[in-house]
Amino acid sequence: MGKTQRIAIVGAGLGGAAAAGLLQQAGFQVDVYEQAPEFSRLGAGIHVGPNVMKVFRRLGIEKPLEAMGSKPDFWFSRDGFTGDYLSRIPLGDFAKREYGAAYVTVHRGDMHLLQMDTLAPGSVHFDKRLQTITDSGDDVHLTFADGTEARADIVIGADGINSRIREALLGVEAPNYSGWVAHRALIRGDQLAKYDLTFEDCIKWWTEDRHMMVYFTTGKRDEYYYVTGVPHPAWDFQEAFVDSSREEMYEAFQGYHPTVQALIECTEEVTKWPLRNRNPLPLWSRGRLVLLGDACHPMKPHMAQGAGMAIEDAAMLTRCLSETGLSDYRTAFALYEANRKDRATRVQAVSNANTFLRTQEDPAWVFGYDVYEQPLREGIAA
Ligand code: FAD
């Protein structure tokens, strides 16, 4: 009897967790190696488009996510100074009918936990920071910072924007700092009651060079969240993010609509994150190593589709590996890239340009996409 074939996934973020769940469901033997010491409710709000909900349907977490999150009827865009409406993009029942699933906004950590709960017991290994990775041609050898090691037939790099797997494929190269930061703050829903103002379920306030995106992260509307994009000449900090302040927010959004001023007034804690990206990569896989999500196509978060692309990647990669079998991973990787690259690159470009839904456009190309309904385009094995 031959030995069991194994897939290793490095990184148990939103893309890695989706890949692990879908591959296990398809019958593959999967181990996930995550550098964090344990699971934690990281992050703040996240949008989950219908394109992503269709993947979650396969994982069996569509309904619980829909029940826990907020389901806005519209994505509004408004002029930050005057409050004039720039677009009213229908979601709610319209999204279900036209795009085939709900549009949900939720806490990222709550969604991540739902994803992690789909994984086979004992298949996620925490405190495993990948140090070296060697593709011998016959298999892949991984070593971790804690001195342990593992072997696998193929390795999926779902290890985010600073991916070690990307480095193994393409060499060391820091991501680009975009020149913008995101401020992020969670606000208690009960704080909003004191204002004679309307706080819409999902709204993006825009002016020429900056914006503030705001939405609820729970169906109960007890947690409201804002995330900004604001020019910031340089990022000189060593940390992944730093504390910001209410004062900095007032300065950045001077002259903005009273609703935005109220949100700043309610802010108890606000952090500031550099927005980084990369140009499209010349390759997505080599030998037994393949990339997905931010390891492969990181982007500014302005379409709220970065995790969406990671999760769609996970679904397409699973589809391709199921089609070819693990032994023919070369064909699977070529198919995967051929069927993902155009879409991921387009989303990356629109996201980086920050134009999505600013005006009354049709988002069907993003939200209507169903990764399972795409006829597979042939790829050329590397
Ligand atoms: P990550 O989520 O970064 O996961 C990588 C994982 O790999 C981490 O768990 C990390 O600990 C682990 N790891 C890294 N290195 C190693 C190593 N050497 N060894 C072992 N493990 C390792 N996307 C949306 O779809 N909707 C949104 O609304 C949205 N809003 C956003 C707002 C902001 C401000 C930002 C910055 C991003 C937003 N995104 C959004 C984008 C989204 O967060 C990312 O695209 C998504 O998290 C990428 O998932 P990933 O699994 O590829 O990478």
PDB file of C-alpha atoms and ligand atoms in Angstrom, residues 10-16 33-36 45-48 108 112 128-131 144 158-164 182 184 215 225 227 273-275 292-295 301 304-310, ligand 1:
ATOM      1  CA  VAL A  10       0.996  27.298   6.010  1.00  0.00           C
ATOM      2  CA  GLY A  11      -1.205  29.933   7.649  1.00  0.00           C
ATOM      3  CA  ALA A  12      -4.613  29.477   9.245  1.00  0.00           C
ATOM      4  CA  GLY A  13      -5.976  32.915   8.324  1.00  0.00           C
ATOM      5  CA  LEU A  14      -9.192  33.381   6.367  1.00  0.00           C
ATOM      6  CA  GLY A  15      -7.792  31.834   3.173  1.00  0.00           C
ATOM      7  CA  GLY A  16      -5.883  28.977   4.840  1.00  0.00           C
ATOM      8  CA  TYR A  33       0.611  25.114  10.401  1.00  0.00           C
ATOM      9  CA  GLU A  34      -0.068  28.495  12.018  1.00  0.00           C
ATOM     10  CA  GLN A  35       2.486  30.723  13.708  1.00  0.00           C
ATOM     11  CA  ALA A  36       0.067  32.194  16.271  1.00  0.00           C
ATOM     12  CA  GLY A  45     -15.267  44.244  10.686  1.00  0.00           C
ATOM     13  CA  ILE A  46     -15.351  42.454   7.377  1.00  0.00           C
ATOM     14  CA  HIS A  47     -17.718  42.450   4.408  1.00  0.00           C
ATOM     15  CA  VAL A  48     -18.664  39.058   3.023  1.00  0.00           C
ATOM     16  CA  ARG A 108     -13.804  39.099  11.258  1.00  0.00           C
ATOM     17  CA  HIS A 112     -12.860  33.090  11.385  1.00  0.00           C
ATOM     18  CA  LYS A 128       4.379  26.640  14.122  1.00  0.00           C
ATOM     19  CA  ARG A 129       6.208  29.523  12.504  1.00  0.00           C
ATOM     20  CA  LEU A 130       7.571  28.274   9.208  1.00  0.00           C
ATOM     21  CA  GLN A 131      11.292  28.814   8.997  1.00  0.00           C
ATOM     22  CA  PHE A 144       9.455  25.483  12.211  1.00  0.00           C
ATOM     23  CA  ALA A 158      -1.642  30.901   2.772  1.00  0.00           C
ATOM     24  CA  ASP A 159       0.737  32.867   4.952  1.00  0.00           C
ATOM     25  CA  GLY A 160      -0.322  36.393   4.096  1.00  0.00           C
ATOM     26  CA  ILE A 161       1.382  39.423   2.605  1.00  0.00           C
ATOM     27  CA  ASN A 162       4.820  38.610   4.087  1.00  0.00           C
ATOM     28  CA  SER A 163       4.619  35.002   2.878  1.00  0.00           C
ATOM     29  CA  ARG A 164       7.676  32.798   3.397  1.00  0.00           C
ATOM     30  CA  ALA A 182      -6.445  52.642   7.513  1.00  0.00           C
ATOM     31  CA  ARG A 184     -10.003  51.154  12.495  1.00  0.00           C
ATOM     32  CA  TYR A 215     -21.052  49.321   8.985  1.00  0.00           C
ATOM     33  CA  TYR A 225     -17.257  49.779  12.891  1.00  0.00           C
ATOM     34  CA  VAL A 227     -12.302  51.792   8.661  1.00  0.00           C
ATOM     35  CA  TRP A 273      -2.582  50.291   9.871  1.00  0.00           C
ATOM     36  CA  PRO A 274      -0.310  50.746   6.850  1.00  0.00           C
ATOM     37  CA  LEU A 275      -1.926  49.697   3.579  1.00  0.00           C
ATOM     38  CA  LEU A 292      -3.217  31.733  -2.350  1.00  0.00           C
ATOM     39  CA  GLY A 293      -4.782  34.873  -0.902  1.00  0.00           C
ATOM     40  CA  ASP A 294      -2.624  37.748   0.309  1.00  0.00           C
ATOM     41  CA  ALA A 295       0.519  35.640  -0.184  1.00  0.00           C
ATOM     42  CA  PRO A 301      -8.754  46.734   1.142  1.00  0.00           C
ATOM     43  CA  ALA A 304     -13.686  44.709   0.792  1.00  0.00           C
ATOM     44  CA  GLN A 305     -12.778  41.647  -1.283  1.00  0.00           C
ATOM     45  CA  GLY A 306      -9.227  40.691  -0.177  1.00  0.00           C
ATOM     46  CA  ALA A 307     -10.398  37.802   1.979  1.00  0.00           C
ATOM     47  CA  GLY A 308     -13.063  37.116  -0.628  1.00  0.00           C
ATOM     48  CA  MET A 309     -10.347  36.485  -3.212  1.00  0.00           C
ATOM     49  CA  ALA A 310      -8.428  34.262  -0.752  1.00  0.00           C
TER      50      ALA A 310
HETATM   51  P1  FAD B   1      -4.022  36.347   6.380  1.00  0.00           P
HETATM   52  O1  FAD B   1      -5.424  36.530   6.856  1.00  0.00           O
HETATM   53  O2  FAD B   1      -3.029  37.451   6.561  1.00  0.00           O
HETATM   54  O3  FAD B   1      -3.505  35.026   7.085  1.00  0.00           O
HETATM   55  C1  FAD B   1      -2.148  34.633   7.023  1.00  0.00           C
HETATM   56  C2  FAD B   1      -1.918  33.675   8.184  1.00  0.00           C
HETATM   57  O4  FAD B   1      -0.616  33.106   8.053  1.00  0.00           O
HETATM   58  C3  FAD B   1      -1.941  34.363   9.541  1.00  0.00           C
HETATM   59  O5  FAD B   1      -2.757  33.628  10.420  1.00  0.00           O
HETATM   60  C4  FAD B   1      -0.476  34.374   9.967  1.00  0.00           C
HETATM   61  O6  FAD B   1      -0.313  34.320  11.370  1.00  0.00           O
HETATM   62  C5  FAD B   1       0.035  33.117   9.289  1.00  0.00           C
HETATM   63  N1  FAD B   1       1.485  33.135   9.009  1.00  0.00           N
HETATM   64  C6  FAD B   1       2.202  34.140   8.459  1.00  0.00           C
HETATM   65  N2  FAD B   1       3.501  33.793   8.350  1.00  0.00           N
HETATM   66  C7  FAD B   1       3.599  32.533   8.852  1.00  0.00           C
HETATM   67  C8  FAD B   1       4.687  31.631   9.018  1.00  0.00           C
HETATM   68  N3  FAD B   1       5.947  31.945   8.648  1.00  0.00           N
HETATM   69  N4  FAD B   1       4.443  30.404   9.560  1.00  0.00           N
HETATM   70  C9  FAD B   1       3.175  30.047   9.924  1.00  0.00           C
HETATM   71  N5  FAD B   1       2.107  30.881   9.805  1.00  0.00           N
HETATM   72  C10 FAD B   1       2.315  32.104   9.260  1.00  0.00           C
HETATM   73  N6  FAD B   1     -11.181  41.516   2.989  1.00  0.00           N
HETATM   74  C11 FAD B   1     -12.485  41.260   2.717  1.00  0.00           C
HETATM   75  O7  FAD B   1     -12.794  40.267   2.013  1.00  0.00           O
HETATM   76  N7  FAD B   1     -13.492  42.057   3.216  1.00  0.00           N
HETATM   77  C12 FAD B   1     -13.198  43.159   3.993  1.00  0.00           C
HETATM   78  O8  FAD B   1     -14.115  43.856   4.427  1.00  0.00           O
HETATM   79  C13 FAD B   1     -11.825  43.455   4.293  1.00  0.00           C
HETATM   80  N8  FAD B   1     -11.487  44.534   5.052  1.00  0.00           N
HETATM   81  C14 FAD B   1     -10.166  44.789   5.312  1.00  0.00           C
HETATM   82  C15 FAD B   1      -9.805  45.921   6.067  1.00  0.00           C
HETATM   83  C16 FAD B   1      -8.462  46.223   6.326  1.00  0.00           C
HETATM   84  C17 FAD B   1      -8.089  47.466   7.084  1.00  0.00           C
HETATM   85  C18 FAD B   1      -7.457  45.334   5.846  1.00  0.00           C
HETATM   86  C19 FAD B   1      -5.978  45.622   6.131  1.00  0.00           C
HETATM   87  C20 FAD B   1      -7.794  44.215   5.115  1.00  0.00           C
HETATM   88  C21 FAD B   1      -9.156  43.941   4.817  1.00  0.00           C
HETATM   89  N9  FAD B   1      -9.523  42.835   4.036  1.00  0.00           N
HETATM   90  C22 FAD B   1     -10.835  42.583   3.758  1.00  0.00           C
HETATM   91  C23 FAD B   1      -8.488  41.969   3.458  1.00  0.00           C
HETATM   92  C24 FAD B   1      -8.327  40.697   4.218  1.00  0.00           C
HETATM   93  O9  FAD B   1      -8.142  40.930   5.582  1.00  0.00           O
HETATM   94  C25 FAD B   1      -7.152  39.904   3.666  1.00  0.00           C
HETATM   95  O10 FAD B   1      -7.167  39.927   2.272  1.00  0.00           O
HETATM   96  C26 FAD B   1      -7.264  38.469   4.140  1.00  0.00           C
HETATM   97  O11 FAD B   1      -7.129  38.419   5.538  1.00  0.00           O
HETATM   98  C27 FAD B   1      -6.219  37.587   3.473  1.00  0.00           C
HETATM   99  O12 FAD B   1      -6.331  36.272   3.970  1.00  0.00           O
HETATM  100  P2  FAD B   1      -5.091  35.299   3.924  1.00  0.00           P
HETATM  101  O13 FAD B   1      -5.552  34.041   4.552  1.00  0.00           O
HETATM  102  O14 FAD B   1      -4.518  35.266   2.567  1.00  0.00           O
HETATM  103  O15 FAD B   1      -3.981  35.996   4.832  1.00  0.00           O
END
